[in-house]
Amino acid sequence: MSELAWKTDVQLACSGDREAFSRLVRDMQGELYRMARTLLHGDEDCADAIQEAIMKAYRSIPKLREPAYFRTWMFRILIHECRRIYHKNKRMLPMDVLPDREAPTGETDLDLRDAVNRLDEPLRTLVKLHYYADLSLAQIAEIMDVSEGTLKSRLHRARRQLVKWLNVSERSEIGYEC
């Protein structure tokens, strides 16, 4: 979709045009799925998050203050839904299946994805968006509505925690590029 067609559809969708909203969502469907898949494990959960995000966006699009930020706004809604589903699923696990929140012992073999999933919010989301979805800190700052400096600080904290849990040398085995 061209930039002009995109802007026109956003304006039409904001004024209540269902077809324009549908075109926008269809144009973003691949991006929405990739973002949801980065934050959630199962395809069913991804589909649920996307569907709920689309419904919430459709209901509240007349309230969108700046149509130019439709994409960012849509991603924020999706991230919120992914977090909600993640926490709902986490609460539904039996207590004996939940991972211990303490650092793993030497005997425990913890892979990187498990370690990332142990991080608290918003560190987990930041790491997943930056490393798994390959978004820049500037893009994440816009989506999460925080400064890049705050994100850099959080990313540093997340890396230090991962290094501790994975028992690797801080400078040699985990890249520090942003």
mmCIF file of C-alpha atoms in Angstrom:
data_model
loop_
_atom_site.group_PDB
_atom_site.id
_atom_site.type_symbol
_atom_site.label_atom_id
_atom_site.label_comp_id
_atom_site.label_asym_id
_atom_site.label_seq_id
_atom_site.Cartn_x
_atom_site.Cartn_y
_atom_site.Cartn_z
ATOM 1 C CA MET A 1 0.000 0.000 0.000
ATOM 2 C CA SER A 2 1.415 3.416 -0.905
ATOM 3 C CA GLU A 3 2.097 6.017 1.766
ATOM 4 C CA LEU A 4 -0.714 8.246 0.456
ATOM 5 C CA ALA A 5 -3.212 5.354 0.407
ATOM 6 C CA TRP A 6 -2.123 4.393 3.941
ATOM 7 C CA LYS A 7 -2.666 7.936 5.266
ATOM 8 C CA THR A 8 -6.015 8.192 3.505
ATOM 9 C CA ASP A 9 -7.157 4.864 4.943
ATOM 10 C CA VAL A 10 -6.093 5.895 8.439
ATOM 11 C CA GLN A 11 -8.098 9.111 8.173
ATOM 12 C CA LEU A 12 -11.101 7.245 6.778
ATOM 13 C CA ALA A 13 -10.854 4.595 9.511
ATOM 14 C CA CYS A 14 -10.720 7.309 12.177
ATOM 15 C CA SER A 15 -13.954 8.705 10.827
ATOM 16 C CA GLY A 16 -15.653 5.294 10.984
ATOM 17 C CA ASP A 17 -14.970 3.643 7.593
ATOM 18 C CA ARG A 18 -14.914 -0.132 8.266
ATOM 19 C CA GLU A 19 -13.400 -1.035 4.905
ATOM 20 C CA ALA A 20 -10.497 1.384 5.411
ATOM 21 C CA PHE A 21 -9.837 -0.129 8.838
ATOM 22 C CA SER A 22 -9.923 -3.630 7.309
ATOM 23 C CA ARG A 23 -7.395 -2.628 4.646
ATOM 24 C CA LEU A 24 -5.060 -1.229 7.298
ATOM 25 C CA VAL A 25 -5.269 -4.402 9.378
ATOM 26 C CA ARG A 26 -4.747 -6.626 6.321
ATOM 27 C CA ASP A 27 -1.688 -4.570 5.386
ATOM 28 C CA MET A 28 -0.262 -5.021 8.907
ATOM 29 C CA GLN A 29 -1.232 -8.658 9.477
ATOM 30 C CA GLY A 30 2.267 -10.052 8.924
ATOM 31 C CA GLU A 31 3.835 -7.486 11.237
ATOM 32 C CA LEU A 32 1.179 -8.081 13.883
ATOM 33 C CA TYR A 33 1.745 -11.835 13.780
ATOM 34 C CA ARG A 34 5.539 -11.489 13.993
ATOM 35 C CA MET A 35 5.212 -9.130 16.959
ATOM 36 C CA ALA A 36 2.754 -11.445 18.761
ATOM 37 C CA ARG A 37 4.900 -14.510 18.001
ATOM 38 C CA THR A 38 7.902 -12.732 19.495
ATOM 39 C CA LEU A 39 6.060 -12.196 22.763
ATOM 40 C CA LEU A 40 3.949 -15.364 22.996
ATOM 41 C CA HIS A 41 4.659 -19.057 22.464
ATOM 42 C CA GLY A 42 1.629 -20.604 20.818
ATOM 43 C CA ASP A 43 -0.116 -19.764 17.573
ATOM 44 C CA GLU A 44 -3.481 -19.873 19.356
ATOM 45 C CA ASP A 45 -2.308 -17.278 21.859
ATOM 46 C CA CYS A 46 -0.956 -15.125 19.029
ATOM 47 C CA ALA A 47 -4.266 -15.333 17.190
ATOM 48 C CA ASP A 48 -6.173 -14.459 20.373
ATOM 49 C CA ALA A 49 -3.923 -11.459 21.074
ATOM 50 C CA ILE A 50 -4.180 -10.188 17.501
ATOM 51 C CA GLN A 51 -7.948 -10.638 17.386
ATOM 52 C CA GLU A 52 -8.454 -8.864 20.701
ATOM 53 C CA ALA A 53 -6.078 -6.056 19.698
ATOM 54 C CA ILE A 54 -7.950 -5.538 16.430
ATOM 55 C CA MET A 55 -11.289 -5.443 18.235
ATOM 56 C CA LYS A 56 -10.022 -2.941 20.807
ATOM 57 C CA ALA A 57 -8.442 -0.806 18.094
ATOM 58 C CA TYR A 58 -11.632 -0.831 16.035
ATOM 59 C CA ARG A 59 -13.734 0.230 19.025
ATOM 60 C CA SER A 60 -11.383 3.026 20.023
ATOM 61 C CA ILE A 61 -10.071 4.310 16.684
ATOM 62 C CA PRO A 62 -12.271 7.435 16.827
ATOM 63 C CA LYS A 63 -10.262 8.393 19.926
ATOM 64 C CA LEU A 64 -6.900 8.125 18.104
ATOM 65 C CA ARG A 65 -5.442 11.602 18.635
ATOM 66 C CA GLU A 66 -2.776 11.501 15.933
ATOM 67 C CA PRO A 67 -3.630 9.384 12.864
ATOM 68 C CA ALA A 68 0.026 9.454 11.747
ATOM 69 C CA TYR A 69 0.817 7.139 14.681
ATOM 70 C CA PHE A 70 -1.742 4.455 13.810
ATOM 71 C CA ARG A 71 0.913 1.743 13.380
ATOM 72 C CA THR A 72 2.600 2.538 16.704
ATOM 73 C CA TRP A 73 -0.793 2.749 18.424
ATOM 74 C CA MET A 74 -1.785 -0.635 17.006
ATOM 75 C CA PHE A 75 1.479 -2.212 18.203
ATOM 76 C CA ARG A 76 0.948 -0.786 21.707
ATOM 77 C CA ILE A 77 -2.488 -2.354 21.881
ATOM 78 C CA LEU A 78 -1.085 -5.676 20.643
ATOM 79 C CA ILE A 79 1.789 -5.644 23.145
ATOM 80 C CA HIS A 80 -0.682 -4.954 25.942
ATOM 81 C CA GLU A 81 -2.818 -7.918 24.829
ATOM 82 C CA CYS A 82 0.232 -10.180 24.548
ATOM 83 C CA ARG A 83 1.241 -9.255 28.102
ATOM 84 C CA ARG A 84 -2.291 -9.928 29.353
ATOM 85 C CA ILE A 85 -2.362 -13.371 27.721
ATOM 86 C CA TYR A 86 1.174 -14.184 28.892
ATOM 87 C CA HIS A 87 0.244 -13.395 32.502
ATOM 88 C CA LYS A 88 -3.069 -15.236 32.246
ATOM 89 C CA ASN A 89 -1.281 -18.349 30.969
ATOM 90 C CA LYS A 90 1.380 -18.033 33.623
ATOM 91 C CA ARG A 91 -1.281 -17.976 36.366
ATOM 92 C CA MET A 92 -2.967 -21.080 34.952
ATOM 93 C CA LEU A 93 0.109 -23.329 35.338
ATOM 94 C CA PRO A 94 0.140 -25.662 38.342
ATOM 95 C CA MET A 95 2.472 -24.456 41.082
ATOM 96 C CA ASP A 96 4.903 -27.364 40.658
ATOM 97 C CA VAL A 97 5.426 -26.436 36.995
ATOM 98 C CA LEU A 98 6.237 -22.758 37.573
ATOM 99 C CA PRO A 99 9.952 -21.989 37.300
ATOM 100 C CA ASP A 100 11.767 -20.840 40.409
ATOM 101 C CA ARG A 101 12.314 -17.049 40.227
ATOM 102 C CA GLU A 102 15.732 -17.395 41.851
ATOM 103 C CA ALA A 103 18.870 -17.678 39.774
ATOM 104 C CA PRO A 104 19.339 -21.222 38.493
ATOM 105 C CA THR A 105 21.804 -23.509 40.230
ATOM 106 C CA GLY A 106 24.866 -24.878 38.500
ATOM 107 C CA GLU A 107 23.111 -28.199 37.866
ATOM 108 C CA THR A 108 20.272 -26.520 36.005
ATOM 109 C CA ASP A 109 20.733 -26.146 32.315
ATOM 110 C CA LEU A 110 18.842 -22.998 31.384
ATOM 111 C CA ASP A 111 18.654 -21.998 27.753
ATOM 112 C CA LEU A 112 18.454 -18.386 26.644
ATOM 113 C CA ARG A 113 14.739 -18.348 25.787
ATOM 114 C CA ASP A 114 13.835 -19.764 29.201
ATOM 115 C CA ALA A 115 16.059 -17.185 30.862
ATOM 116 C CA VAL A 116 14.479 -14.346 28.891
ATOM 117 C CA ASN A 117 11.023 -15.608 29.849
ATOM 118 C CA ARG A 118 12.055 -15.449 33.528
ATOM 119 C CA LEU A 119 12.776 -11.717 33.285
ATOM 120 C CA ASP A 120 10.247 -9.387 34.868
ATOM 121 C CA GLU A 121 8.216 -6.952 32.811
ATOM 122 C CA PRO A 122 9.145 -4.680 31.079
ATOM 123 C CA LEU A 123 12.618 -6.208 30.690
ATOM 124 C CA ARG A 124 11.247 -9.364 29.033
ATOM 125 C CA THR A 125 9.268 -7.390 26.443
ATOM 126 C CA LEU A 126 12.221 -5.105 25.733
ATOM 127 C CA VAL A 127 14.635 -8.005 25.172
ATOM 128 C CA LYS A 128 12.154 -9.809 22.933
ATOM 129 C CA LEU A 129 11.382 -6.730 20.850
ATOM 130 C CA HIS A 130 15.044 -5.752 20.504
ATOM 131 C CA TYR A 131 16.649 -9.145 19.888
ATOM 132 C CA TYR A 132 13.864 -11.408 18.621
ATOM 133 C CA ALA A 133 11.806 -8.885 16.608
ATOM 134 C CA ASP A 134 14.970 -6.950 15.640
ATOM 135 C CA LEU A 135 13.486 -3.533 16.439
ATOM 136 C CA SER A 136 15.783 -0.603 17.123
ATOM 137 C CA LEU A 137 15.726 1.111 20.497
ATOM 138 C CA ALA A 138 14.202 4.164 18.803
ATOM 139 C CA GLN A 139 11.301 2.080 17.490
ATOM 140 C CA ILE A 140 10.777 0.388 20.855
ATOM 141 C CA ALA A 141 10.916 3.758 22.637
ATOM 142 C CA GLU A 142 8.120 5.001 20.385
ATOM 143 C CA ILE A 143 6.010 1.872 20.881
ATOM 144 C CA MET A 144 6.515 1.687 24.654
ATOM 145 C CA ASP A 145 6.385 5.473 25.107
ATOM 146 C CA VAL A 146 9.631 5.715 27.095
ATOM 147 C CA SER A 147 12.960 7.381 26.377
ATOM 148 C CA GLU A 148 15.817 5.578 24.650
ATOM 149 C CA GLY A 149 17.961 6.245 27.716
ATOM 150 C CA THR A 150 15.470 4.377 29.897
ATOM 151 C CA LEU A 151 15.488 1.480 27.435
ATOM 152 C CA LYS A 152 19.283 1.347 27.402
ATOM 153 C CA SER A 153 19.305 1.201 31.185
ATOM 154 C CA ARG A 154 16.680 -1.570 31.207
ATOM 155 C CA LEU A 155 18.519 -3.501 28.505
ATOM 156 C CA HIS A 156 21.725 -3.292 30.534
ATOM 157 C CA ARG A 157 19.872 -4.576 33.627
ATOM 158 C CA ALA A 158 18.336 -7.423 31.614
ATOM 159 C CA ARG A 159 21.719 -8.444 30.185
ATOM 160 C CA ARG A 160 23.305 -8.479 33.639
ATOM 161 C CA GLN A 161 20.511 -10.706 34.947
ATOM 162 C CA LEU A 162 20.806 -13.058 31.956
ATOM 163 C CA VAL A 163 24.582 -13.265 32.390
ATOM 164 C CA LYS A 164 24.079 -14.168 36.049
ATOM 165 C CA TRP A 165 21.490 -16.849 35.291
ATOM 166 C CA LEU A 166 23.356 -18.343 32.344
ATOM 167 C CA ASN A 167 26.745 -18.351 34.100
ATOM 168 C CA VAL A 168 28.633 -16.860 31.158
ATOM 169 C CA SER A 169 31.464 -14.397 31.086
ATOM 170 C CA GLU A 170 29.922 -10.936 30.880
ATOM 171 C CA ARG A 171 32.121 -9.570 28.096
ATOM 172 C CA SER A 172 32.907 -12.656 26.068
ATOM 173 C CA GLU A 173 29.713 -14.532 25.297
ATOM 174 C CA ILE A 174 26.858 -12.010 25.247
ATOM 175 C CA GLY A 175 27.023 -9.220 22.701
ATOM 176 C CA TYR A 176 26.697 -5.695 24.010
ATOM 177 C CA GLU A 177 25.780 -3.944 20.788
ATOM 178 C CA CYS A 178 22.574 -1.923 20.697
#
